PDB file of C-alpha atoms and ligand atoms in Angstrom:
ATOM      1  CA  MET C   1     105.146 119.905 100.183  1.00  0.00           C
ATOM      2  CA  ARG C   2     106.625 116.463 100.718  1.00  0.00           C
ATOM      3  CA  ARG C   3     104.044 113.783 101.580  1.00  0.00           C
ATOM      4  CA  TYR C   4     105.275 111.142 103.917  1.00  0.00           C
ATOM      5  CA  TYR C   5     104.090 107.643 104.678  1.00  0.00           C
ATOM      6  CA  ILE C   6     103.577 106.815 108.351  1.00  0.00           C
ATOM      7  CA  ALA C   7     102.541 103.327 109.409  1.00  0.00           C
ATOM      8  CA  GLY C   8     101.719 101.772 112.695  1.00  0.00           C
ATOM      9  CA  ASN C   9     102.523  98.243 113.326  1.00  0.00           C
ATOM     10  CA  TRP C  10     100.481  97.319 116.436  1.00  0.00           C
ATOM     11  CA  LYS C  11     102.234  93.871 116.770  1.00  0.00           C
ATOM     12  CA  MET C  12     100.623  91.448 119.286  1.00  0.00           C
ATOM     13  CA  HIS C  13      98.669  94.256 121.088  1.00  0.00           C
ATOM     14  CA  LYS C  14      95.014  95.185 121.616  1.00  0.00           C
ATOM     15  CA  THR C  15      91.804  93.231 122.080  1.00  0.00           C
ATOM     16  CA  ILE C  16      88.932  93.943 119.592  1.00  0.00           C
ATOM     17  CA  ALA C  17      87.406  96.513 121.895  1.00  0.00           C
ATOM     18  CA  GLU C  18      90.687  98.224 122.472  1.00  0.00           C
ATOM     19  CA  ALA C  19      91.580  98.163 118.807  1.00  0.00           C
ATOM     20  CA  SER C  20      88.244  99.540 117.803  1.00  0.00           C
ATOM     21  CA  GLU C  21      88.572 102.393 120.194  1.00  0.00           C
ATOM     22  CA  LEU C  22      92.111 103.376 119.132  1.00  0.00           C
ATOM     23  CA  ALA C  23      91.061 103.195 115.380  1.00  0.00           C
ATOM     24  CA  ARG C  24      88.013 105.343 116.042  1.00  0.00           C
ATOM     25  CA  ARG C  25      90.095 108.069 117.755  1.00  0.00           C
ATOM     26  CA  LEU C  26      92.799 107.996 115.023  1.00  0.00           C
ATOM     27  CA  LYS C  27      90.179 108.268 112.367  1.00  0.00           C
ATOM     28  CA  ASP C  28      88.790 111.391 114.156  1.00  0.00           C
ATOM     29  CA  GLN C  29      92.187 113.081 114.898  1.00  0.00           C
ATOM     30  CA  LEU C  30      93.907 112.283 111.540  1.00  0.00           C
ATOM     31  CA  ALA C  31      91.010 113.152 109.358  1.00  0.00           C
ATOM     32  CA  GLY C  32      92.768 116.274 108.058  1.00  0.00           C
ATOM     33  CA  THR C  33      96.250 114.827 107.660  1.00  0.00           C
ATOM     34  CA  ARG C  34      97.912 115.262 104.257  1.00  0.00           C
ATOM     35  CA  HIS C  35     100.280 112.273 104.863  1.00  0.00           C
ATOM     36  CA  LYS C  36      99.626 108.720 103.937  1.00  0.00           C
ATOM     37  CA  VAL C  37      98.691 106.757 107.050  1.00  0.00           C
ATOM     38  CA  MET C  38      98.294 102.956 107.659  1.00  0.00           C
ATOM     39  CA  ILE C  39      97.525 100.917 110.730  1.00  0.00           C
ATOM     40  CA  ALA C  40      98.188  97.196 111.141  1.00  0.00           C
ATOM     41  CA  PRO C  41      96.139  95.852 113.993  1.00  0.00           C
ATOM     42  CA  PRO C  42      96.408  92.092 114.887  1.00  0.00           C
ATOM     43  CA  PHE C  43      94.507  89.694 112.716  1.00  0.00           C
ATOM     44  CA  THR C  44      91.688  89.117 115.294  1.00  0.00           C
ATOM     45  CA  ALA C  45      90.824  92.932 115.231  1.00  0.00           C
ATOM     46  CA  LEU C  46      91.170  93.520 111.441  1.00  0.00           C
ATOM     47  CA  ALA C  47      87.448  93.005 110.585  1.00  0.00           C
ATOM     48  CA  THR C  48      86.211  95.336 113.351  1.00  0.00           C
ATOM     49  CA  VAL C  49      88.912  97.988 112.588  1.00  0.00           C
ATOM     50  CA  SER C  50      87.936  97.734 108.842  1.00  0.00           C
ATOM     51  CA  GLN C  51      84.440  98.728 109.742  1.00  0.00           C
ATOM     52  CA  VAL C  52      85.577 101.471 111.976  1.00  0.00           C
ATOM     53  CA  LEU C  53      87.811 102.890 109.310  1.00  0.00           C
ATOM     54  CA  GLU C  54      85.090 103.098 106.632  1.00  0.00           C
ATOM     55  CA  GLY C  55      85.104 106.500 105.026  1.00  0.00           C
ATOM     56  CA  SER C  56      88.539 107.254 106.534  1.00  0.00           C
ATOM     57  CA  ASN C  57      91.763 108.133 104.643  1.00  0.00           C
ATOM     58  CA  ILE C  58      93.582 105.635 106.968  1.00  0.00           C
ATOM     59  CA  LEU C  59      94.627 102.393 105.217  1.00  0.00           C
ATOM     60  CA  LEU C  60      94.221  99.059 106.751  1.00  0.00           C
ATOM     61  CA  GLY C  61      97.222  96.851 106.943  1.00  0.00           C
ATOM     62  CA  ALA C  62      98.093  93.284 108.045  1.00  0.00           C
ATOM     63  CA  GLN C  63     101.301  92.398 109.883  1.00  0.00           C
ATOM     64  CA  ASN C  64     101.972  89.140 107.968  1.00  0.00           C
ATOM     65  CA  MET C  65     100.374  86.769 105.485  1.00  0.00           C
ATOM     66  CA  GLY C  66     100.622  83.145 104.463  1.00  0.00           C
ATOM     67  CA  GLN C  67     102.704  82.137 101.475  1.00  0.00           C
ATOM     68  CA  ALA C  68      99.830  80.208  99.710  1.00  0.00           C
ATOM     69  CA  GLU C  69      96.431  81.364  98.532  1.00  0.00           C
ATOM     70  CA  GLN C  70      94.655  78.687 100.491  1.00  0.00           C
ATOM     71  CA  GLY C  71      94.936  75.129 101.604  1.00  0.00           C
ATOM     72  CA  ALA C  72      96.459  72.994 104.368  1.00  0.00           C
ATOM     73  CA  HIS C  73      98.309  75.724 106.247  1.00  0.00           C
ATOM     74  CA  THR C  74      97.294  75.365 109.813  1.00  0.00           C
ATOM     75  CA  GLY C  75      97.501  78.705 111.617  1.00  0.00           C
ATOM     76  CA  GLU C  76      98.080  80.917 108.596  1.00  0.00           C
ATOM     77  CA  ILE C  77      96.038  83.754 107.110  1.00  0.00           C
ATOM     78  CA  SER C  78      95.598  83.943 103.411  1.00  0.00           C
ATOM     79  CA  VAL C  79      95.807  86.957 101.084  1.00  0.00           C
ATOM     80  CA  LEU C  80      92.151  86.224  99.969  1.00  0.00           C
ATOM     81  CA  MET C  81      90.922  86.504 103.640  1.00  0.00           C
ATOM     82  CA  LEU C  82      92.867  89.798 104.042  1.00  0.00           C
ATOM     83  CA  LYS C  83      91.288  91.246 100.916  1.00  0.00           C
ATOM     84  CA  ASP C  84      87.920  90.015 101.928  1.00  0.00           C
ATOM     85  CA  ILE C  85      87.980  92.251 105.004  1.00  0.00           C
ATOM     86  CA  GLY C  86      89.362  95.394 103.367  1.00  0.00           C
ATOM     87  CA  VAL C  87      93.120  95.067 103.916  1.00  0.00           C
ATOM     88  CA  SER C  88      95.100  96.902 101.326  1.00  0.00           C
ATOM     89  CA  VAL C  89      98.668  96.706 102.708  1.00  0.00           C
ATOM     90  CA  VAL C  90     100.698  93.860 104.190  1.00  0.00           C
ATOM     91  CA  ILE C  91     103.910  94.126 106.119  1.00  0.00           C
ATOM     92  CA  LEU C  92     106.302  91.357 105.128  1.00  0.00           C
ATOM     93  CA  GLY C  93     109.766  90.315 106.309  1.00  0.00           C
ATOM     94  CA  HIS C  94     109.550  92.073 109.627  1.00  0.00           C
ATOM     95  CA  SER C  95     112.679  91.225 111.702  1.00  0.00           C
ATOM     96  CA  GLU C  96     110.463  89.531 114.307  1.00  0.00           C
ATOM     97  CA  ARG C  97     109.122  87.233 111.584  1.00  0.00           C
ATOM     98  CA  ARG C  98     112.690  86.674 110.346  1.00  0.00           C
ATOM     99  CA  LEU C  99     114.353  86.116 113.816  1.00  0.00           C
ATOM    100  CA  ILE C 100     111.579  84.571 116.007  1.00  0.00           C
ATOM    101  CA  TYR C 101     109.795  82.517 113.405  1.00  0.00           C
ATOM    102  CA  GLY C 102     112.648  81.770 111.054  1.00  0.00           C
ATOM    103  CA  GLU C 103     111.257  83.395 107.864  1.00  0.00           C
ATOM    104  CA  THR C 104     113.876  83.354 105.069  1.00  0.00           C
ATOM    105  CA  ASN C 105     114.368  85.809 102.212  1.00  0.00           C
ATOM    106  CA  GLU C 106     112.912  83.008  99.890  1.00  0.00           C
ATOM    107  CA  LEU C 107     109.770  82.661 101.983  1.00  0.00           C
ATOM    108  CA  ILE C 108     109.381  86.460 102.212  1.00  0.00           C
ATOM    109  CA  ASN C 109     109.933  86.834  98.434  1.00  0.00           C
ATOM    110  CA  ALA C 110     107.135  84.211  97.788  1.00  0.00           C
ATOM    111  CA  LYS C 111     104.821  86.258  99.950  1.00  0.00           C
ATOM    112  CA  VAL C 112     105.687  89.509  98.286  1.00  0.00           C
ATOM    113  CA  LYS C 113     104.873  88.131  94.913  1.00  0.00           C
ATOM    114  CA  LEU C 114     101.554  86.665  96.152  1.00  0.00           C
ATOM    115  CA  ALA C 115     100.607  89.953  97.728  1.00  0.00           C
ATOM    116  CA  LEU C 116     101.369  91.933  94.594  1.00  0.00           C
ATOM    117  CA  ALA C 117      99.580  89.455  92.338  1.00  0.00           C
ATOM    118  CA  HIS C 118      96.364  90.095  94.490  1.00  0.00           C
ATOM    119  CA  GLY C 119      96.777  93.809  94.195  1.00  0.00           C
ATOM    120  CA  LEU C 120      97.938  94.475  97.750  1.00  0.00           C
ATOM    121  CA  GLU C 121     100.623  97.091  98.630  1.00  0.00           C
ATOM    122  CA  VAL C 122     103.579  95.671 100.448  1.00  0.00           C
ATOM    123  CA  ILE C 123     105.851  97.093 103.059  1.00  0.00           C
ATOM    124  CA  LEU C 124     109.011  95.012 102.867  1.00  0.00           C
ATOM    125  CA  CYS C 125     111.114  95.240 106.078  1.00  0.00           C
ATOM    126  CA  VAL C 126     114.889  94.974 106.126  1.00  0.00           C
ATOM    127  CA  GLY C 127     117.570  95.663 108.659  1.00  0.00           C
ATOM    128  CA  GLU C 128     120.735  94.440 110.277  1.00  0.00           C
ATOM    129  CA  THR C 129     121.321  93.040 113.835  1.00  0.00           C
ATOM    130  CA  LEU C 130     123.702  94.667 116.198  1.00  0.00           C
ATOM    131  CA  ALA C 131     126.319  91.988 115.547  1.00  0.00           C
ATOM    132  CA  GLN C 132     126.058  92.633 111.753  1.00  0.00           C
ATOM    133  CA  ARG C 133     126.451  96.335 112.389  1.00  0.00           C
ATOM    134  CA  GLU C 134     129.441  95.898 114.542  1.00  0.00           C
ATOM    135  CA  ALA C 135     130.923  93.609 111.954  1.00  0.00           C
ATOM    136  CA  GLY C 136     130.604  96.281 109.354  1.00  0.00           C
ATOM    137  CA  GLN C 137     128.070  94.347 107.323  1.00  0.00           C
ATOM    138  CA  VAL C 138     125.084  96.853 107.271  1.00  0.00           C
ATOM    139  CA  ASP C 139     125.101  97.599 103.550  1.00  0.00           C
ATOM    140  CA  GLN C 140     125.776  94.064 102.502  1.00  0.00           C
ATOM    141  CA  VAL C 141     122.875  92.602 104.685  1.00  0.00           C
ATOM    142  CA  VAL C 142     120.346  95.233 103.693  1.00  0.00           C
ATOM    143  CA  VAL C 143     121.171  95.027 100.000  1.00  0.00           C
ATOM    144  CA  ASP C 144     120.936  91.229 100.067  1.00  0.00           C
ATOM    145  CA  GLN C 145     117.465  91.398 101.904  1.00  0.00           C
ATOM    146  CA  VAL C 146     116.231  93.971  99.334  1.00  0.00           C
ATOM    147  CA  GLU C 147     117.465  92.045  96.337  1.00  0.00           C
ATOM    148  CA  ARG C 148     116.350  88.628  97.553  1.00  0.00           C
ATOM    149  CA  GLY C 149     113.044  89.968  98.876  1.00  0.00           C
ATOM    150  CA  LEU C 150     112.285  91.497  95.430  1.00  0.00           C
ATOM    151  CA  SER C 151     113.701  88.702  93.359  1.00  0.00           C
ATOM    152  CA  GLY C 152     111.533  88.278  90.240  1.00  0.00           C
ATOM    153  CA  VAL C 153     109.385  91.256  91.171  1.00  0.00           C
ATOM    154  CA  GLN C 154     108.893  93.263  87.949  1.00  0.00           C
ATOM    155  CA  GLU C 155     106.845  96.178  89.243  1.00  0.00           C
ATOM    156  CA  ILE C 156     107.974  98.238  92.162  1.00  0.00           C
ATOM    157  CA  GLY C 157     105.221 100.787  92.239  1.00  0.00           C
ATOM    158  CA  ARG C 158     103.331  99.029  95.131  1.00  0.00           C
ATOM    159  CA  ILE C 159     106.375  98.341  97.217  1.00  0.00           C
ATOM    160  CA  THR C 160     107.447 100.398 100.239  1.00  0.00           C
ATOM    161  CA  ILE C 161     110.730  99.496 101.921  1.00  0.00           C
ATOM    162  CA  ALA C 162     111.148  99.937 105.690  1.00  0.00           C
ATOM    163  CA  TYR C 163     114.564 100.051 107.081  1.00  0.00           C
ATOM    164  CA  GLU C 164     114.392  98.766 110.679  1.00  0.00           C
ATOM    165  CA  PRO C 165     117.732  98.137 112.284  1.00  0.00           C
ATOM    166  CA  VAL C 166     117.022  95.289 114.677  1.00  0.00           C
ATOM    167  CA  TRP C 167     119.034  96.871 117.547  1.00  0.00           C
ATOM    168  CA  ALA C 168     116.774  99.919 117.403  1.00  0.00           C
ATOM    169  CA  ILE C 169     113.407  98.067 117.663  1.00  0.00           C
ATOM    170  CA  GLY C 170     111.748  98.413 120.992  1.00  0.00           C
ATOM    171  CA  THR C 171     115.051  99.479 122.623  1.00  0.00           C
ATOM    172  CA  GLY C 172     114.468 103.332 122.821  1.00  0.00           C
ATOM    173  CA  LYS C 173     117.648 103.711 120.844  1.00  0.00           C
ATOM    174  CA  ASN C 174     116.902 104.973 117.374  1.00  0.00           C
ATOM    175  CA  ALA C 175     119.371 105.148 114.502  1.00  0.00           C
ATOM    176  CA  SER C 176     120.614 108.724 114.179  1.00  0.00           C
ATOM    177  CA  PRO C 177     118.950 110.521 111.277  1.00  0.00           C
ATOM    178  CA  ALA C 178     122.299 110.580 109.428  1.00  0.00           C
ATOM    179  CA  ASP C 179     122.882 106.806 109.969  1.00  0.00           C
ATOM    180  CA  ALA C 180     119.343 106.105 108.783  1.00  0.00           C
ATOM    181  CA  ASP C 181     119.737 108.279 105.685  1.00  0.00           C
ATOM    182  CA  ALA C 182     122.975 106.595 104.758  1.00  0.00           C
ATOM    183  CA  VAL C 183     121.315 103.175 104.714  1.00  0.00           C
ATOM    184  CA  HIS C 184     118.260 104.461 102.939  1.00  0.00           C
ATOM    185  CA  LYS C 185     120.491 105.988 100.307  1.00  0.00           C
ATOM    186  CA  VAL C 186     122.063 102.481  99.709  1.00  0.00           C
ATOM    187  CA  ILE C 187     118.547 101.007  99.436  1.00  0.00           C
ATOM    188  CA  ARG C 188     117.630 103.613  96.827  1.00  0.00           C
ATOM    189  CA  GLN C 189     120.714 102.962  94.818  1.00  0.00           C
ATOM    190  CA  THR C 190     119.944  99.217  94.931  1.00  0.00           C
ATOM    191  CA  ILE C 191     116.466  99.973  93.473  1.00  0.00           C
ATOM    192  CA  ALA C 192     117.958 102.295  90.918  1.00  0.00           C
ATOM    193  CA  ARG C 193     120.270  99.575  89.638  1.00  0.00           C
ATOM    194  CA  ARG C 194     117.355  97.138  89.238  1.00  0.00           C
ATOM    195  CA  TYR C 195     114.428  99.218  88.274  1.00  0.00           C
ATOM    196  CA  GLY C 196     115.985 102.641  87.007  1.00  0.00           C
ATOM    197  CA  GLN C 197     116.310 106.009  88.616  1.00  0.00           C
ATOM    198  CA  ALA C 198     112.716 107.210  88.186  1.00  0.00           C
ATOM    199  CA  ALA C 199     111.513 104.177  90.222  1.00  0.00           C
ATOM    200  CA  ALA C 200     114.092 104.739  92.838  1.00  0.00           C
ATOM    201  CA  ASP C 201     113.304 108.362  93.178  1.00  0.00           C
ATOM    202  CA  ALA C 202     109.552 107.527  93.585  1.00  0.00           C
ATOM    203  CA  LEU C 203     110.169 104.655  96.118  1.00  0.00           C
ATOM    204  CA  ILE C 204     109.018 105.382  99.661  1.00  0.00           C
ATOM    205  CA  ILE C 205     111.621 104.257 102.297  1.00  0.00           C
ATOM    206  CA  GLN C 206     110.366 104.321 105.861  1.00  0.00           C
ATOM    207  CA  TYR C 207     112.582 104.182 108.955  1.00  0.00           C
ATOM    208  CA  GLY C 208     111.519 102.056 111.868  1.00  0.00           C
ATOM    209  CA  GLY C 209     112.989 101.537 115.252  1.00  0.00           C
ATOM    210  CA  SER C 210     112.106 103.583 118.432  1.00  0.00           C
ATOM    211  CA  VAL C 211     110.376 106.301 116.383  1.00  0.00           C
ATOM    212  CA  LYS C 212     108.590 108.695 118.795  1.00  0.00           C
ATOM    213  CA  PRO C 213     107.211 112.229 118.791  1.00  0.00           C
ATOM    214  CA  GLU C 214     110.494 113.616 119.959  1.00  0.00           C
ATOM    215  CA  ASN C 215     112.719 112.175 117.125  1.00  0.00           C
ATOM    216  CA  ALA C 216     110.330 111.959 114.266  1.00  0.00           C
ATOM    217  CA  ALA C 217     110.943 115.414 112.781  1.00  0.00           C
ATOM    218  CA  GLY C 218     114.677 114.951 112.808  1.00  0.00           C
ATOM    219  CA  LEU C 219     114.443 111.614 110.946  1.00  0.00           C
ATOM    220  CA  MET C 220     111.922 112.902 108.450  1.00  0.00           C
ATOM    221  CA  ALA C 221     114.133 115.964 107.673  1.00  0.00           C
ATOM    222  CA  MET C 222     116.487 113.570 105.897  1.00  0.00           C
ATOM    223  CA  GLU C 223     116.485 113.404 102.100  1.00  0.00           C
ATOM    224  CA  ASN C 224     116.085 109.662 101.920  1.00  0.00           C
ATOM    225  CA  VAL C 225     113.692 109.133 104.918  1.00  0.00           C
ATOM    226  CA  ASP C 226     110.249 109.220 103.463  1.00  0.00           C
ATOM    227  CA  GLY C 227     108.161 108.022 106.306  1.00  0.00           C
ATOM    228  CA  ALA C 228     108.093 105.815 109.441  1.00  0.00           C
ATOM    229  CA  LEU C 229     107.021 102.433 110.498  1.00  0.00           C
ATOM    230  CA  VAL C 230     106.164 102.814 114.113  1.00  0.00           C
ATOM    231  CA  GLY C 231     105.804 100.079 116.784  1.00  0.00           C
ATOM    232  CA  GLY C 232     105.368 100.978 120.411  1.00  0.00           C
ATOM    233  CA  ALA C 233     104.553 104.543 119.850  1.00  0.00           C
ATOM    234  CA  CYS C 234     101.679 103.721 117.528  1.00  0.00           C
ATOM    235  CA  LEU C 235      99.628 102.132 120.341  1.00  0.00           C
ATOM    236  CA  THR C 236      98.272 105.347 121.803  1.00  0.00           C
ATOM    237  CA  VAL C 237      96.729 108.397 120.076  1.00  0.00           C
ATOM    238  CA  ASP C 238      98.814 110.699 122.168  1.00  0.00           C
ATOM    239  CA  SER C 239     102.079 109.308 120.665  1.00  0.00           C
ATOM    240  CA  PHE C 240     101.001 108.298 117.253  1.00  0.00           C
ATOM    241  CA  VAL C 241      99.164 111.474 116.169  1.00  0.00           C
ATOM    242  CA  PRO C 242     102.119 113.837 116.883  1.00  0.00           C
ATOM    243  CA  ILE C 243     104.395 111.362 114.854  1.00  0.00           C
ATOM    244  CA  VAL C 244     102.085 111.533 111.816  1.00  0.00           C
ATOM    245  CA  GLU C 245     101.673 115.340 112.305  1.00  0.00           C
ATOM    246  CA  PHE C 246     105.386 115.794 112.979  1.00  0.00           C
ATOM    247  CA  ASP C 247     105.491 118.838 110.784  1.00  0.00           C
ATOM    248  CA  ARG C 248     102.648 120.624 112.630  1.00  0.00           C
ATOM    249  CA  HIS C 249     103.974 120.466 116.200  1.00  0.00           C
TER     250      HIS C 249
HETATM  251  P1  13P T 301     109.393 100.205 117.982  1.00  0.00           P
HETATM  252  O1  13P T 301     108.852 101.441 117.311  1.00  0.00           O
HETATM  253  O2  13P T 301     108.624  99.696 119.043  1.00  0.00           O
HETATM  254  O3  13P T 301     110.901 100.258 118.116  1.00  0.00           O
HETATM  255  O4  13P T 301     109.086  99.040 116.777  1.00  0.00           O
HETATM  256  C1  13P T 301     109.489  99.302 115.455  1.00  0.00           C
HETATM  257  C2  13P T 301     108.958  98.218 114.592  1.00  0.00           C
HETATM  258  O5  13P T 301     109.391  97.027 114.665  1.00  0.00           O
HETATM  259  C3  13P T 301     107.844  98.596 113.624  1.00  0.00           C
HETATM  260  O6  13P T 301     107.625  97.586 112.736  1.00  0.00           O
END
C-alpha cells in the first residue's frame, strides 16, 4: 500500500495553549496512521508542541529558518535552535516567504544546504502565480525554482518537494488532480535528469493549495501526487485528520 506524506503548515496561527491542545488531539487521533505526518506550528509554540509530541509518530516541523548558523541576524531563528527543541523538518521557499518577504532562489538554496548539513529534512516549496500560469510559464517557473533551490545539493534523500500554485493557496480553488499531476511529473523529470531515475521515483512530491477533506482523495489518487502540504484545513482536528486518513473515509 502506498504511504503518503501529509504535512500541516499552521502559518501564523495558534497561541501556545491552542497549539498544545491541537497537537495533543492530533497525537491521539493519528496514533494509528500508516502515513507520514508532520505539523509545523509557529516558532513560539515549537518547544511546547515538541513536548506534547513525545512518543508520537508525528514529526515536528518549522515553517522557515535563518540562512546562518548563528550571529547578528536580528529576528531570525537558527537551525541549531530548531534542532535543540526537536524539530526534524523545515519548510523552505514557501510562496509567502518568496512573495511577502522577498526570498530569492539563492537565499532559499543557502537555507536548504544549511538544513541538510545539520541533518534536517526539507520541504522545498515551488509554484507559479496566476499571471505566470496565464502566460503559459508554469513548467519553466517550477523547473527553475527546483533547479535553483537545489543548486549544489548532492543528496536528494532528505528533500521533499511541495508544488503549491500560488493562486490555489487560501483561495478555496485547488488545482485539478490532472493539472497537479502534470506539474508533479515535470518536477519528477527534473529530478531524474539531475539525480537519476531511482532518486526521482523515490522523491515525495506533495501538492498544496486548498487541500481539504473533500478533495484529498482525488488528488492523492494521481500517480505523481505523493502527499499534501495543508494550510487552512490543518488548523482543526476535524479537517486535518480526514485529510491524513483520506483512504479510510
Ligand atoms: P491552504 O491549504 O490554506 O490553501 O494553504 C496551502 C499552503 O500554503 C500550505 O503551505
